[in-house]
């Protein structure tokens, strides 16, 4: 297929390779700049240290923040509850990544069990 | 326009205070939220109804306007008081075509911002998921996304660059719903998952696969042909390779989209023939008699 012939849609990577300003993040997550500041104060959102003059965030935080923002709206939560939620959402994300990584390390196709060949099965003496 | 009984939807009396309304809403939202409920399809509609009722009853102005409509059975056709048309100047729009929630929303906006306030409205964002194959993630691909919005369905072709990994989130800027009054167009948030591959298991941009070896290959070392995304290559298995050992093929994993590639790991496990020929049995017996190798020496020492 000739990809050049198609209308190319600009794809943004929502991971550490891209950054957003506070205004862009606010638009993406439906939270005001003041609310983002409050989340920074609560320690659940950390601006990148590169440019202290202007707050810049890693694009990694967009999806969890959007989820937290949506749950905030859906359950009419206050911002402190959002902060607690965000902490847990990030933790879940981290653990899910770890589980996926560990699964990749596990053997996918264990050796076939012996069928009537080889040694007798181990017999555990009853206690 | 069809009447909706918001008090009945939330199960609260007409004189309920804000706190009661909030409590009733949260309880129902917890029950019917699509993220928390098992039957997401039917619950989404119910959740929308609850949300709509709460959005009206928690806002004192909207609630007052709604109460002005009086009490009537849900679903009954009705027309709002004639003064609403005069007072709120609905641009000659017929009330019949308007949903009650939209009307109350418009009233709320007019009360707050004046009749001619054209506030920029950001277009709707969409969240959608796509499952792609490992090779497509590695080389890049083109996806056709089917999106449902107010105007019906539409199809969008998206070029996925090489380098996405499991769980990658992408944003297609400005490809969501149209913005109004100068507001920016919405975005599409695309969640990528990788389809299971018959051979390779991804971990970020690294790949793992199982490499079965015969006992003699593991003991003596061997050159074996192994699969990679770029076609088969010959891997040197060093003598004395134990089961569980991972042999790395540097730079043979997935493209990371930044000019580099992850690594490929061959996970060794030692297999034996399920049935032995007479000759094989003889040779194994001879080996068993001659070898002083005790694989349980450490276990025996530790449990002694």
Coordinates of C-alpha atoms in Angstrom, one line a residue:
Chain A
X1 CA 0.0 0.0 0.0
X2 CA 1.3 3.4 -0.8
X3 CA 1.2 5.3 2.5
X4 CA 2.2 8.6 0.7
X5 CA -1.1 8.6 -1.2
X6 CA -3.1 8.7 2.1
X7 CA -3.8 11.9 4.0
X8 CA -1.3 11.9 6.7
X9 CA -2.6 12.5 10.2
X10 CA -0.1 13.9 12.7
X11 CA 0.4 11.4 15.4
X12 CA 1.6 12.6 18.8
X13 CA 3.4 10.1 21.2
X14 CA 1.9 10.3 24.7
X15 CA 5.0 9.2 26.4
X16 CA 8.3 10.6 27.7
X17 CA 9.5 11.7 24.3
X18 CA 6.9 14.6 24.1
X19 CA 6.1 17.4 26.4
X20 CA 3.2 19.7 27.0
X21 CA 2.9 23.2 28.5
X22 CA 0.4 23.7 31.4
X23 CA -2.1 25.3 29.0
X24 CA -1.9 22.3 26.6
X25 CA -2.2 19.8 29.5
X26 CA -5.2 21.7 30.8
X27 CA -7.0 21.5 27.5
X28 CA -6.2 17.8 27.1
X29 CA -7.4 16.9 30.6
X30 CA -10.3 19.3 31.2
X31 CA -8.7 20.6 34.4
X32 CA -7.9 24.3 34.9
X33 CA -4.3 25.6 35.2
X34 CA -5.1 26.3 38.9
X35 CA -6.3 22.8 39.4
X36 CA -3.1 21.4 37.8
X37 CA -1.1 23.6 40.2
X38 CA -3.0 22.1 43.1
X39 CA -2.2 18.6 41.9
X40 CA 1.5 19.6 41.7
X41 CA 1.3 20.9 45.3
X42 CA -0.2 17.5 46.3
X43 CA 2.8 15.9 44.8
X44 CA 0.9 13.7 42.3
X45 CA 1.9 15.7 39.2
X46 CA 5.5 16.7 38.6
X47 CA 6.6 19.3 36.1
X48 CA 9.8 18.5 34.2
X49 CA 12.8 20.3 35.7
X50 CA 14.3 21.5 32.4
X51 CA 12.5 24.8 32.2
X52 CA 11.7 26.3 35.6
X53 CA 10.4 29.5 34.1
X54 CA 7.5 27.7 32.4
X55 CA 5.8 24.6 33.7
X56 CA 6.3 21.8 31.2
X57 CA 5.0 18.2 31.7
X58 CA 5.8 14.9 30.2
X59 CA 3.1 13.7 27.8
X60 CA 3.0 10.4 29.8
X61 CA 0.8 12.1 32.4
X62 CA -2.0 12.9 29.8
X63 CA -3.9 9.7 29.8
X64 CA -4.0 9.1 33.6
X65 CA -4.9 12.8 34.1
X66 CA -7.7 12.5 31.6
X67 CA -9.0 9.4 33.3
X68 CA -8.9 11.1 36.7
X69 CA -10.6 14.2 35.2
X70 CA -13.4 12.1 33.8
X71 CA -13.9 10.2 37.0
X72 CA -13.9 13.6 38.8
X73 CA -16.7 14.8 36.6
X74 CA -18.6 11.5 36.6
X75 CA -18.6 11.2 40.4
X76 CA -18.5 14.9 41.3
X77 CA -15.2 14.4 43.3
X78 CA -13.2 17.2 44.8
X79 CA -9.7 17.8 43.7
X80 CA -8.1 16.2 46.7
X81 CA -10.0 13.0 45.8
X82 CA -8.6 13.4 42.2
X83 CA -5.1 13.6 43.6
X84 CA -5.5 10.4 45.6
X85 CA -7.1 8.7 42.6
X86 CA -4.3 9.8 40.3
X87 CA -1.7 8.3 42.7
X88 CA -3.5 4.9 42.5
X89 CA -4.1 5.2 38.7
X90 CA -0.4 5.7 38.2
X91 CA 0.4 2.8 40.5
X92 CA -2.0 0.5 38.6
X93 CA -0.4 1.5 35.3
X94 CA 3.1 0.8 36.7
X95 CA 2.0 -2.6 38.0
X96 CA 0.2 -3.5 34.8
X97 CA 3.4 -2.8 32.9
X98 CA 5.3 -4.9 35.3
X99 CA 2.9 -7.9 34.9
X100 CA 3.2 -7.6 31.1
X101 CA 6.9 -7.5 31.3
X102 CA 7.1 -10.5 33.7
X103 CA 4.7 -12.5 31.4
X104 CA 7.1 -11.9 28.5
X105 CA 9.9 -13.5 30.5
X106 CA 7.8 -16.6 31.4
X107 CA 8.2 -19.5 29.0
X108 CA 5.2 -19.5 26.7
X109 CA 5.4 -23.1 25.6
X110 CA 6.4 -25.4 28.5
X111 CA 7.9 -28.8 27.6
X112 CA 5.2 -31.4 27.0
X113 CA 4.5 -33.6 30.0
X114 CA 5.6 -37.2 29.6
X115 CA 3.0 -39.6 28.6
X116 CA 3.7 -43.0 30.1
X117 CA 7.4 -42.7 29.4
X118 CA 10.3 -41.9 31.7
X119 CA 10.4 -42.1 35.5
X120 CA 7.5 -42.8 37.8
X121 CA 5.8 -39.6 39.0
X122 CA 7.0 -38.3 42.4
X123 CA 4.9 -39.6 45.2
X124 CA 4.6 -37.2 48.1
X125 CA 4.3 -39.1 51.4
X126 CA 1.3 -38.1 53.3
X127 CA 1.8 -36.5 56.6
Chain B
X1 CA -40.4 17.9 23.6
X2 CA -40.5 14.9 26.0
X3 CA -40.7 15.4 29.7
X4 CA -38.0 13.7 31.9
X5 CA -38.5 13.1 35.6
X6 CA -35.1 13.9 37.0
X7 CA -36.2 13.5 40.6
X8 CA -37.5 9.9 39.8
X9 CA -34.2 9.2 37.9
X10 CA -32.2 9.9 41.0
X11 CA -34.9 8.6 43.4
X12 CA -35.0 11.7 45.5
X13 CA -38.1 13.7 46.7
X14 CA -38.9 17.1 45.1
X15 CA -37.8 19.0 48.2
X16 CA -34.4 17.1 48.4
X17 CA -31.5 19.4 49.3
X18 CA -28.2 19.5 47.4
X19 CA -26.5 17.2 49.7
X20 CA -29.2 14.5 49.4
X21 CA -29.1 14.9 45.6
X22 CA -25.3 14.5 45.5
X23 CA -25.5 11.4 47.7
X24 CA -28.2 9.8 45.6
X25 CA -26.2 10.6 42.4
X26 CA -22.9 9.2 43.7
X27 CA -24.6 6.0 44.8
X28 CA -26.2 5.5 41.4
X29 CA -23.0 6.6 39.5
X30 CA -21.0 4.0 41.5
X31 CA -23.5 1.4 40.5
X32 CA -23.8 2.2 36.8
X33 CA -20.5 3.8 35.8
X34 CA -19.3 2.0 32.6
X35 CA -15.7 1.7 34.1
X36 CA -17.0 -0.1 37.2
X37 CA -19.9 -2.0 35.8
X38 CA -19.8 -5.4 34.1
X39 CA -22.5 -4.8 31.5
X40 CA -21.0 -1.7 30.0
X41 CA -23.3 -1.5 27.0
X42 CA -26.6 -1.1 28.7
X43 CA -25.1 0.8 31.6
X44 CA -23.8 3.6 29.4
X45 CA -27.3 4.8 28.6
X46 CA -28.4 4.5 32.2
X47 CA -25.3 6.4 33.4
X48 CA -26.0 9.2 30.9
X49 CA -29.6 9.6 32.2
X50 CA -28.3 9.8 35.8
X51 CA -25.7 12.3 34.8
X52 CA -28.2 14.4 33.0
X53 CA -30.6 14.4 36.0
X54 CA -27.7 15.4 38.3
X55 CA -26.4 18.1 36.0
X56 CA -29.8 19.8 36.2
X57 CA -30.7 19.3 39.9
X58 CA -27.3 20.3 41.3
X59 CA -27.4 23.6 39.5
X60 CA -29.8 26.0 41.4
X61 CA -30.7 28.0 38.3
X62 CA -31.3 25.0 36.1
X63 CA -33.2 23.3 38.9
X64 CA -35.5 26.3 39.3
X65 CA -36.2 26.4 35.5
X66 CA -36.9 22.7 35.5
X67 CA -39.2 23.0 38.5
X68 CA -41.1 25.8 36.6
X69 CA -42.2 23.1 34.2
X70 CA -44.2 21.4 36.9
X71 CA -44.8 17.7 37.5
X72 CA -45.9 15.4 34.8
X73 CA -45.3 11.8 33.7
X74 CA -42.0 11.0 32.2
X75 CA -42.1 10.7 28.4
X76 CA -45.1 13.0 28.1
X77 CA -45.0 15.5 25.2
X78 CA -45.1 19.1 26.4
X79 CA -44.2 22.7 25.5
X80 CA -42.2 24.9 27.8
X81 CA -43.9 28.1 29.0
X82 CA -44.3 30.7 26.2
X83 CA -42.4 33.3 28.1
X84 CA -39.2 31.2 27.7
X85 CA -39.2 31.7 24.0
X86 CA -39.6 35.5 24.5
X87 CA -37.2 35.8 27.4
X88 CA -34.5 33.6 26.2
X89 CA -34.7 34.3 22.4
X90 CA -34.1 30.8 21.1
X91 CA -33.4 32.1 17.6
X92 CA -36.8 31.0 16.3
X93 CA -35.9 27.4 17.0
X94 CA -38.8 25.1 17.6
X95 CA -38.9 23.5 21.0
X96 CA -40.1 20.2 19.5
X97 CA -36.7 19.5 18.1
X98 CA -34.8 20.3 21.3
X99 CA -33.9 17.8 24.0
X100 CA -34.9 19.0 27.5
X101 CA -31.3 18.7 28.8
X102 CA -30.0 20.8 25.8
X103 CA -32.7 23.4 26.5
X104 CA -31.7 23.6 30.2
X105 CA -28.0 23.8 29.3
X106 CA -28.7 26.7 26.9
X107 CA -30.8 28.5 29.6
X108 CA -27.9 28.1 32.1
X109 CA -25.4 29.5 29.6
X110 CA -27.6 32.4 28.7
X111 CA -28.1 33.2 32.4
X112 CA -24.4 33.2 33.1
X113 CA -23.0 34.7 29.9
X114 CA -25.7 36.9 28.5
X115 CA -27.8 36.1 25.5
X116 CA -25.1 36.7 22.9
X117 CA -22.1 35.2 24.6
X118 CA -20.4 33.1 22.0
X119 CA -18.1 31.2 24.2
X120 CA -15.5 29.1 22.3
X121 CA -16.3 25.4 22.7
X122 CA -13.6 22.8 22.4
X123 CA -14.5 20.0 20.0
X124 CA -15.2 16.6 21.5
X125 CA -12.3 14.2 22.2
X126 CA -12.6 10.6 21.3
X127 CA -10.9 7.6 23.0
X128 CA -10.5 4.5 20.8
X129 CA -8.4 1.4 20.9
X130 CA -6.6 -0.5 18.1
X131 CA -4.9 -3.9 18.2
X132 CA -2.1 -4.3 15.7
X133 CA 0.4 -7.1 14.9
X134 CA 4.0 -7.2 16.1
X135 CA 5.4 -6.8 12.6
X136 CA 3.1 -3.7 12.0
X137 CA 4.3 -2.1 15.3
X138 CA 7.9 -2.7 14.2
X139 CA 7.6 -1.5 10.6
X140 CA 4.7 1.0 11.0
X141 CA 1.3 0.6 9.4
X142 CA -1.8 2.4 8.3
X143 CA -5.0 1.9 10.3
X144 CA -8.6 2.7 9.3
X145 CA -10.4 4.0 12.4
X146 CA -14.2 3.9 12.4
X147 CA -15.5 6.7 14.6
X148 CA -19.1 7.3 15.7
X149 CA -20.1 10.9 16.4
X150 CA -23.2 13.1 16.3
X151 CA -23.1 13.3 12.5
X152 CA -23.0 9.5 12.2
X153 CA -20.0 7.3 11.4
X154 CA -16.8 8.4 9.7
X155 CA -13.6 6.7 8.7
X156 CA -10.2 8.0 9.3
X157 CA -6.9 6.6 7.9
X158 CA -4.0 7.0 10.3
X159 CA -0.4 6.3 9.7
X160 CA 1.1 4.6 12.7
X161 CA 4.9 5.2 12.7
X162 CA 7.3 2.4 13.5
X163 CA 8.1 2.1 17.2
X164 CA 4.9 1.7 19.1
X165 CA 4.9 -0.8 21.9
X166 CA 2.3 -2.6 24.0
X167 CA 0.1 0.0 25.8
X168 CA 1.3 2.9 23.7
X169 CA -1.0 5.9 23.7
X170 CA -1.1 8.2 20.7
X171 CA -2.9 11.5 20.1
X172 CA -4.3 12.5 16.8
X173 CA -4.5 16.2 17.2
X174 CA -7.5 18.0 15.8
X175 CA -9.1 14.9 14.4
X176 CA -11.9 14.7 17.0
X177 CA -15.2 16.7 16.9
X178 CA -15.3 20.2 15.4
X179 CA -14.9 23.1 17.8
X180 CA -17.5 25.8 17.9
X181 CA -17.2 29.6 18.1
X182 CA -13.5 29.5 17.4
X183 CA -12.8 26.7 19.9
X184 CA -10.1 24.2 18.8
X185 CA -11.2 20.9 17.2
X186 CA -11.1 17.9 19.5
X187 CA -8.4 15.2 19.5
X188 CA -8.5 11.4 19.2
X189 CA -6.7 9.4 21.8
X190 CA -5.6 6.0 20.4
X191 CA -4.7 3.2 22.8
X192 CA -2.5 0.6 21.0
X193 CA -2.4 -3.1 22.1
X194 CA -0.3 -5.7 20.4
X195 CA -2.0 -8.9 19.1
X196 CA -0.4 -12.1 20.6
X197 CA 2.4 -13.4 18.3
X198 CA 2.9 -17.2 17.9
X199 CA 6.6 -16.9 18.6
X200 CA 7.6 -13.6 20.2
X201 CA 6.5 -12.1 23.5
X202 CA 7.2 -8.3 23.7
X203 CA 8.5 -6.5 26.8
X204 CA 8.6 -2.9 25.8
X205 CA 10.8 -3.0 22.7
X206 CA 12.5 -6.2 23.7
X207 CA 11.3 -9.5 22.4
X208 CA 11.4 -13.0 24.1
X209 CA 11.0 -16.4 22.6
X210 CA 11.5 -20.0 23.7
X211 CA 14.4 -21.9 22.4
X212 CA 14.1 -25.6 22.9
X213 CA 17.5 -27.5 22.9
X214 CA 18.3 -31.2 22.9
X215 CA 20.3 -32.2 26.0
X216 CA 23.5 -32.7 23.9
X217 CA 23.1 -29.3 22.2
X218 CA 22.9 -27.7 25.6
X219 CA 25.9 -29.7 26.9
X220 CA 28.2 -29.5 23.9
X221 CA 27.1 -26.2 22.4
X222 CA 25.6 -25.8 19.0
X223 CA 24.8 -23.5 16.2
X224 CA 21.0 -23.3 15.8
X225 CA 18.8 -21.4 13.4
X226 CA 16.4 -19.1 15.3
X227 CA 13.6 -16.8 14.1
X228 CA 13.9 -13.0 14.1
X229 CA 11.7 -10.2 12.7
X230 CA 14.2 -9.9 9.9
X231 CA 14.2 -13.6 9.0
X232 CA 16.1 -16.6 10.5
X233 CA 19.7 -16.1 11.8
X234 CA 22.2 -18.6 13.3
X235 CA 22.7 -18.3 17.0
X236 CA 25.7 -19.8 18.7
X237 CA 24.7 -21.7 21.9
X238 CA 27.7 -21.9 24.2
X239 CA 28.7 -25.3 25.7
X240 CA 27.1 -25.9 29.1
X241 CA 24.0 -23.8 28.5
X242 CA 21.5 -24.5 31.2
X243 CA 17.7 -24.4 31.0
X244 CA 16.3 -21.0 31.8
X245 CA 19.3 -19.1 30.4
X246 CA 18.6 -16.2 28.2
X247 CA 20.7 -15.7 25.1
X248 CA 20.7 -12.1 23.8
X249 CA 20.6 -11.1 20.2
X250 CA 21.4 -7.4 20.5
X251 CA 19.4 -5.0 18.4
X252 CA 17.0 -7.7 17.0
X253 CA 14.0 -6.5 19.0
X254 CA 11.3 -4.0 18.0
X255 CA 12.1 -0.6 16.4
X256 CA 11.7 2.0 19.1
X257 CA 10.9 4.9 16.8
X258 CA 14.0 6.8 17.7
X259 CA 16.4 5.1 15.4
X260 CA 17.2 2.2 17.7
X261 CA 15.9 -1.3 18.4
X262 CA 15.3 -3.4 21.4
X263 CA 17.0 -6.8 22.0
X264 CA 15.8 -10.3 21.2
X265 CA 16.1 -12.9 24.0
X266 CA 16.1 -16.6 23.4
X267 CA 14.9 -18.4 26.5
X268 CA 16.5 -21.8 26.7
X269 CA 14.7 -24.9 27.8
X270 CA 16.0 -28.4 27.4
X271 CA 13.7 -30.9 25.9
X272 CA 14.1 -34.7 25.7
X273 CA 12.5 -37.1 23.2
X274 CA 9.1 -38.3 24.4
X275 CA 10.0 -41.9 23.1
X276 CA 13.5 -43.3 22.8
X277 CA 14.7 -45.6 20.1
X278 CA 16.6 -48.6 21.3
X279 CA 20.0 -47.0 20.4
X280 CA 19.1 -43.8 22.1
X281 CA 18.2 -45.7 25.3
X282 CA 21.5 -47.5 25.2
X283 CA 23.5 -44.3 24.8
X284 CA 21.6 -42.5 27.6
X285 CA 22.1 -45.5 29.9
X286 CA 25.8 -45.5 29.0
X287 CA 26.0 -41.8 29.7
X288 CA 24.1 -42.3 33.0
X289 CA 26.6 -44.9 34.1
X290 CA 29.6 -42.9 33.1
X291 CA 28.6 -39.4 34.2
X292 CA 29.3 -38.0 37.7
X293 CA 27.0 -35.0 37.1
X294 CA 24.5 -34.6 40.0
X295 CA 21.9 -31.9 39.1
X296 CA 20.5 -32.1 42.7
X297 CA 23.8 -31.8 44.5
X298 CA 22.9 -28.2 45.7
X299 CA 19.3 -29.2 46.7
X300 CA 20.6 -32.2 48.6
X301 CA 23.2 -30.1 50.4
X302 CA 20.7 -27.4 51.4
X303 CA 18.1 -29.8 52.6
X304 CA 20.6 -31.9 54.6

